[in-house]
mmCIF file of C-alpha atoms in Angstrom:
data_model
loop_
_atom_site.group_PDB
_atom_site.id
_atom_site.type_symbol
_atom_site.label_atom_id
_atom_site.label_comp_id
_atom_site.label_asym_id
_atom_site.label_seq_id
_atom_site.Cartn_x
_atom_site.Cartn_y
_atom_site.Cartn_z
ATOM 1 C CA MET S 30 339.708 12.853 139.191
ATOM 2 C CA ASN S 31 343.561 13.790 137.333
ATOM 3 C CA LYS S 32 345.249 10.232 138.900
ATOM 4 C CA VAL S 33 342.022 7.697 138.356
ATOM 5 C CA LEU S 34 341.546 7.832 134.371
ATOM 6 C CA PRO S 35 345.174 6.952 133.687
ATOM 7 C CA LEU S 36 344.724 4.277 136.363
ATOM 8 C CA LEU S 37 341.585 2.869 134.790
ATOM 9 C CA LEU S 38 343.160 2.731 130.672
ATOM 10 C CA LEU S 39 346.381 1.758 131.791
ATOM 11 C CA LEU S 40 344.490 -1.368 133.513
ATOM 12 C CA SER S 41 342.104 -1.708 131.160
ATOM 13 C CA THR S 42 344.024 -1.894 128.222
ATOM 14 C CA SER S 43 347.237 -3.626 130.016
ATOM 15 C CA PHE S 44 345.158 -6.944 131.253
ATOM 16 C CA GLN S 45 342.724 -7.069 128.138
ATOM 17 C CA CYS S 46 344.910 -9.409 126.381
ATOM 18 C CA LEU S 47 344.646 -11.796 129.271
ATOM 19 C CA ALA S 48 341.266 -11.390 130.485
ATOM 20 C CA ASP S 49 337.683 -13.553 129.474
ATOM 21 C CA SER S 50 335.951 -10.261 129.111
ATOM 22 C CA THR S 51 336.267 -6.512 130.727
ATOM 23 C CA TYR S 52 333.707 -5.023 132.474
ATOM 24 C CA ILE S 53 332.328 -1.695 133.635
ATOM 25 C CA GLY S 54 329.641 -1.232 136.132
ATOM 26 C CA ILE S 55 328.178 2.119 138.251
ATOM 27 C CA ASP S 56 326.516 1.509 141.791
ATOM 28 C CA TYR S 57 324.754 3.809 143.762
ATOM 29 C CA MET S 58 326.022 3.456 147.578
ATOM 30 C CA GLN S 59 324.537 5.109 151.101
ATOM 31 C CA ASN S 60 327.811 4.997 152.477
ATOM 32 C CA ASP S 61 328.281 5.062 156.694
ATOM 33 C CA ILE S 62 330.989 6.857 158.475
ATOM 34 C CA GLY S 63 330.792 5.578 162.401
ATOM 35 C CA PHE S 64 332.409 7.030 164.925
ATOM 36 C CA ASP S 65 331.754 7.427 168.565
ATOM 37 C CA ASP S 66 328.984 5.759 168.552
ATOM 38 C CA GLU S 67 327.269 7.913 166.158
ATOM 39 C CA SER S 68 327.712 7.915 162.400
ATOM 40 C CA ALA S 69 327.157 10.194 159.481
ATOM 41 C CA LYS S 70 325.117 8.687 156.287
ATOM 42 C CA PRO S 71 326.246 10.347 152.741
ATOM 43 C CA ASN S 72 325.094 9.049 149.175
ATOM 44 C CA ALA S 73 327.333 8.062 146.699
ATOM 45 C CA THR S 74 328.000 7.152 143.560
ATOM 46 C CA ALA S 75 330.911 4.612 142.035
ATOM 47 C CA LEU S 76 332.414 3.482 138.763
ATOM 48 C CA ARG S 77 333.903 0.364 138.589
ATOM 49 C CA VAL S 78 336.082 -1.012 135.758
ATOM 50 C CA GLY S 79 337.795 -4.796 135.807
ATOM 51 C CA VAL S 80 339.347 -7.476 133.533
ATOM 52 C CA SER S 81 338.156 -10.846 134.904
ATOM 53 C CA ASN S 82 340.308 -14.292 133.629
ATOM 54 C CA ASN S 83 339.395 -17.647 134.705
ATOM 55 C CA ASN S 84 337.266 -16.261 137.979
ATOM 56 C CA MET S 85 339.340 -13.424 138.753
ATOM 57 C CA ALA S 86 339.409 -9.875 138.231
ATOM 58 C CA PHE S 87 341.721 -6.982 139.104
ATOM 59 C CA GLU S 88 339.013 -3.754 139.327
ATOM 60 C CA ALA S 89 339.332 0.189 139.740
ATOM 61 C CA GLN S 90 337.012 2.255 141.611
ATOM 62 C CA TYR S 91 336.028 5.390 142.001
ATOM 63 C CA LEU S 92 333.453 7.042 144.613
ATOM 64 C CA ARG S 93 332.618 10.608 144.841
ATOM 65 C CA GLY S 94 330.347 11.437 147.529
ATOM 66 C CA ASP S 95 327.377 13.630 148.820
ATOM 67 C CA ASN S 96 327.719 14.703 152.499
ATOM 68 C CA ASP S 97 325.576 14.434 155.921
ATOM 69 C CA ASP S 98 325.163 16.717 158.878
ATOM 70 C CA ILE S 99 325.081 14.951 162.805
ATOM 71 C CA TYR S 100 325.062 17.303 165.187
ATOM 72 C CA ARG S 101 325.491 21.140 162.975
ATOM 73 C CA MET S 102 329.630 18.911 161.506
ATOM 74 C CA THR S 103 328.989 18.102 157.915
ATOM 75 C CA PHE S 104 330.566 15.176 156.912
ATOM 76 C CA ASP S 105 331.714 15.240 153.026
ATOM 77 C CA LEU S 106 333.118 11.955 151.560
ATOM 78 C CA GLU S 107 334.613 13.533 148.710
ATOM 79 C CA GLN S 108 335.576 10.911 146.686
ATOM 80 C CA SER S 109 337.602 7.068 147.338
ATOM 81 C CA THR S 110 339.793 5.405 144.442
ATOM 82 C CA ALA S 111 340.648 1.795 145.223
ATOM 83 C CA LEU S 112 342.125 -0.908 144.064
ATOM 84 C CA TYR S 113 340.822 -4.515 143.918
ATOM 85 C CA PHE S 114 341.475 -7.724 143.489
ATOM 86 C CA VAL S 115 338.019 -10.216 142.722
ATOM 87 C CA MET S 116 337.412 -13.366 143.274
ATOM 88 C CA GLN S 117 334.016 -14.469 141.356
ATOM 89 C CA SER S 118 332.101 -17.738 141.442
ATOM 90 C CA ASP S 119 330.966 -19.620 138.549
ATOM 91 C CA ILE S 120 327.185 -18.325 137.491
ATOM 92 C CA ARG S 121 325.058 -20.290 138.075
ATOM 93 C CA ASP S 122 321.234 -20.810 137.245
ATOM 94 C CA GLY S 123 322.014 -16.362 136.364
ATOM 95 C CA PHE S 124 323.187 -15.277 140.594
ATOM 96 C CA GLY S 125 326.951 -15.302 140.852
ATOM 97 C CA MET S 126 328.550 -13.982 144.047
ATOM 98 C CA ASP S 127 332.077 -12.052 143.866
ATOM 99 C CA VAL S 128 334.941 -11.326 147.367
ATOM 100 C CA SER S 129 337.039 -8.558 146.652
ATOM 101 C CA VAL S 130 340.069 -7.679 148.900
ATOM 102 C CA GLY S 131 342.535 -4.557 148.200
ATOM 103 C CA TYR S 132 343.924 -0.885 148.743
ATOM 104 C CA ALA S 133 341.311 2.303 149.262
ATOM 105 C CA MET S 134 342.309 6.207 149.325
ATOM 106 C CA THR S 135 339.456 7.671 150.780
ATOM 107 C CA ASP S 136 339.420 11.436 151.463
ATOM 108 C CA MET S 137 336.292 13.033 153.638
ATOM 109 C CA THR S 138 335.868 16.800 154.883
ATOM 110 C CA VAL S 139 334.239 17.426 158.056
ATOM 111 C CA SER S 140 332.913 21.253 158.636
ATOM 112 C CA GLY S 141 331.071 22.453 161.531
ATOM 113 C CA PRO S 142 331.601 25.726 164.025
ATOM 114 C CA GLU S 143 334.649 26.788 164.990
ATOM 115 C CA GLU S 144 334.964 25.217 168.049
ATOM 116 C CA THR S 145 334.578 21.690 166.661
ATOM 117 C CA TYR S 146 336.920 19.501 164.035
ATOM 118 C CA ASN S 147 337.227 21.078 161.036
ATOM 119 C CA GLY S 148 339.760 20.035 158.301
ATOM 120 C CA GLU S 149 340.324 17.631 155.101
ATOM 121 C CA ASP S 150 341.475 14.057 156.031
ATOM 122 C CA HIS S 151 342.732 11.133 153.679
ATOM 123 C CA TYR S 152 342.148 7.277 155.388
ATOM 124 C CA ASN S 153 343.870 4.917 153.187
ATOM 125 C CA GLY S 154 344.489 1.503 153.575
ATOM 126 C CA PHE S 155 342.918 -2.231 153.427
ATOM 127 C CA SER S 156 339.329 -2.432 152.346
ATOM 128 C CA TRP S 157 337.239 -5.669 151.310
ATOM 129 C CA GLY S 158 333.981 -6.747 150.219
ATOM 130 C CA VAL S 159 331.228 -9.256 149.000
ATOM 131 C CA SER S 160 328.212 -8.588 146.484
ATOM 132 C CA MET S 161 326.006 -10.713 144.900
ATOM 133 C CA HIS S 162 324.775 -10.435 141.049
ATOM 134 C CA GLN S 163 322.263 -11.416 139.181
ATOM 135 C CA GLN S 164 322.057 -11.937 135.634
ATOM 136 C CA ILE S 165 319.376 -9.754 133.576
ATOM 137 C CA PRO S 166 316.961 -12.267 130.804
ATOM 138 C CA TYR S 167 317.554 -11.796 127.819
ATOM 139 C CA PHE S 168 320.066 -9.402 128.417
ATOM 140 C CA GLU S 169 323.117 -11.870 129.815
ATOM 141 C CA GLN S 170 326.216 -9.462 129.747
ATOM 142 C CA ALA S 171 324.488 -7.320 132.250
ATOM 143 C CA SER S 172 323.732 -8.195 135.485
ATOM 144 C CA ILE S 173 322.321 -6.040 138.884
ATOM 145 C CA ARG S 174 324.648 -6.612 141.658
ATOM 146 C CA LEU S 175 324.034 -5.564 145.439
ATOM 147 C CA GLY S 176 326.834 -5.283 147.509
ATOM 148 C CA TYR S 177 328.722 -4.826 151.073
ATOM 149 C CA GLN S 178 332.111 -3.239 151.399
ATOM 150 C CA SER S 179 334.329 -1.590 154.264
ATOM 151 C CA LEU S 180 336.983 1.082 152.808
ATOM 152 C CA TYR S 181 338.931 1.575 155.223
ATOM 153 C CA LYS S 182 338.228 0.437 159.782
ATOM 154 C CA ASP S 183 340.725 1.304 162.305
ATOM 155 C CA SER S 184 340.254 2.234 166.201
ATOM 156 C CA ASP S 185 338.578 5.916 165.492
ATOM 157 C CA ILE S 186 336.659 5.460 162.341
ATOM 158 C CA GLU S 187 335.016 2.934 159.777
ATOM 159 C CA ILE S 188 333.558 3.751 156.571
ATOM 160 C CA THR S 189 331.082 1.505 155.085
ATOM 161 C CA ASN S 190 328.812 1.205 152.493
ATOM 162 C CA ILE S 191 325.639 -0.827 151.052
ATOM 163 C CA SER S 192 325.490 -0.543 147.390
ATOM 164 C CA LEU S 193 323.156 -1.781 144.104
ATOM 165 C CA GLY S 194 324.664 -0.754 140.934
ATOM 166 C CA PHE S 195 324.253 -1.975 137.223
ATOM 167 C CA ILE S 196 327.082 -4.578 135.853
ATOM 168 C CA TYR S 197 327.447 -4.250 131.869
ATOM 169 C CA HIS S 198 330.218 -7.461 130.358
ATOM 170 C CA PHE S 199 332.057 -6.810 127.030
#
């Protein structure tokens, strides 16, 4: 968290002079950590801050997770920080769509009995997402957002989520 706050402040102040709008959002996420035909499903909460200009945005995201158990092992999604370039559609009848590509750094701790794997892992790499949002009637600066996001994928593990959230444009 100590590294994320200065990044968010720098992002919001340095691009604000070029931005059409600045936005902040909060999401509830149902994560899926898949490996070897098994998956853990910890919940998480994400905070997103972005600046937008001409249907393009830069967005910073901070995710704080929960844990889930599989075979007496606990998978704890500690946190994830990410920076995205977001391509935004025009808003038609209150609806819009966003596609984001970027880089995410995700930390996860696995703990269990002595004979199993125990340790902290860091998954850093390409991340992408797609989301739809609907403006709230009579409150056009606010939107409800539904999204899918891939935080990390390689041959051993895949970390994805489905999110439902709220965004407010300043």
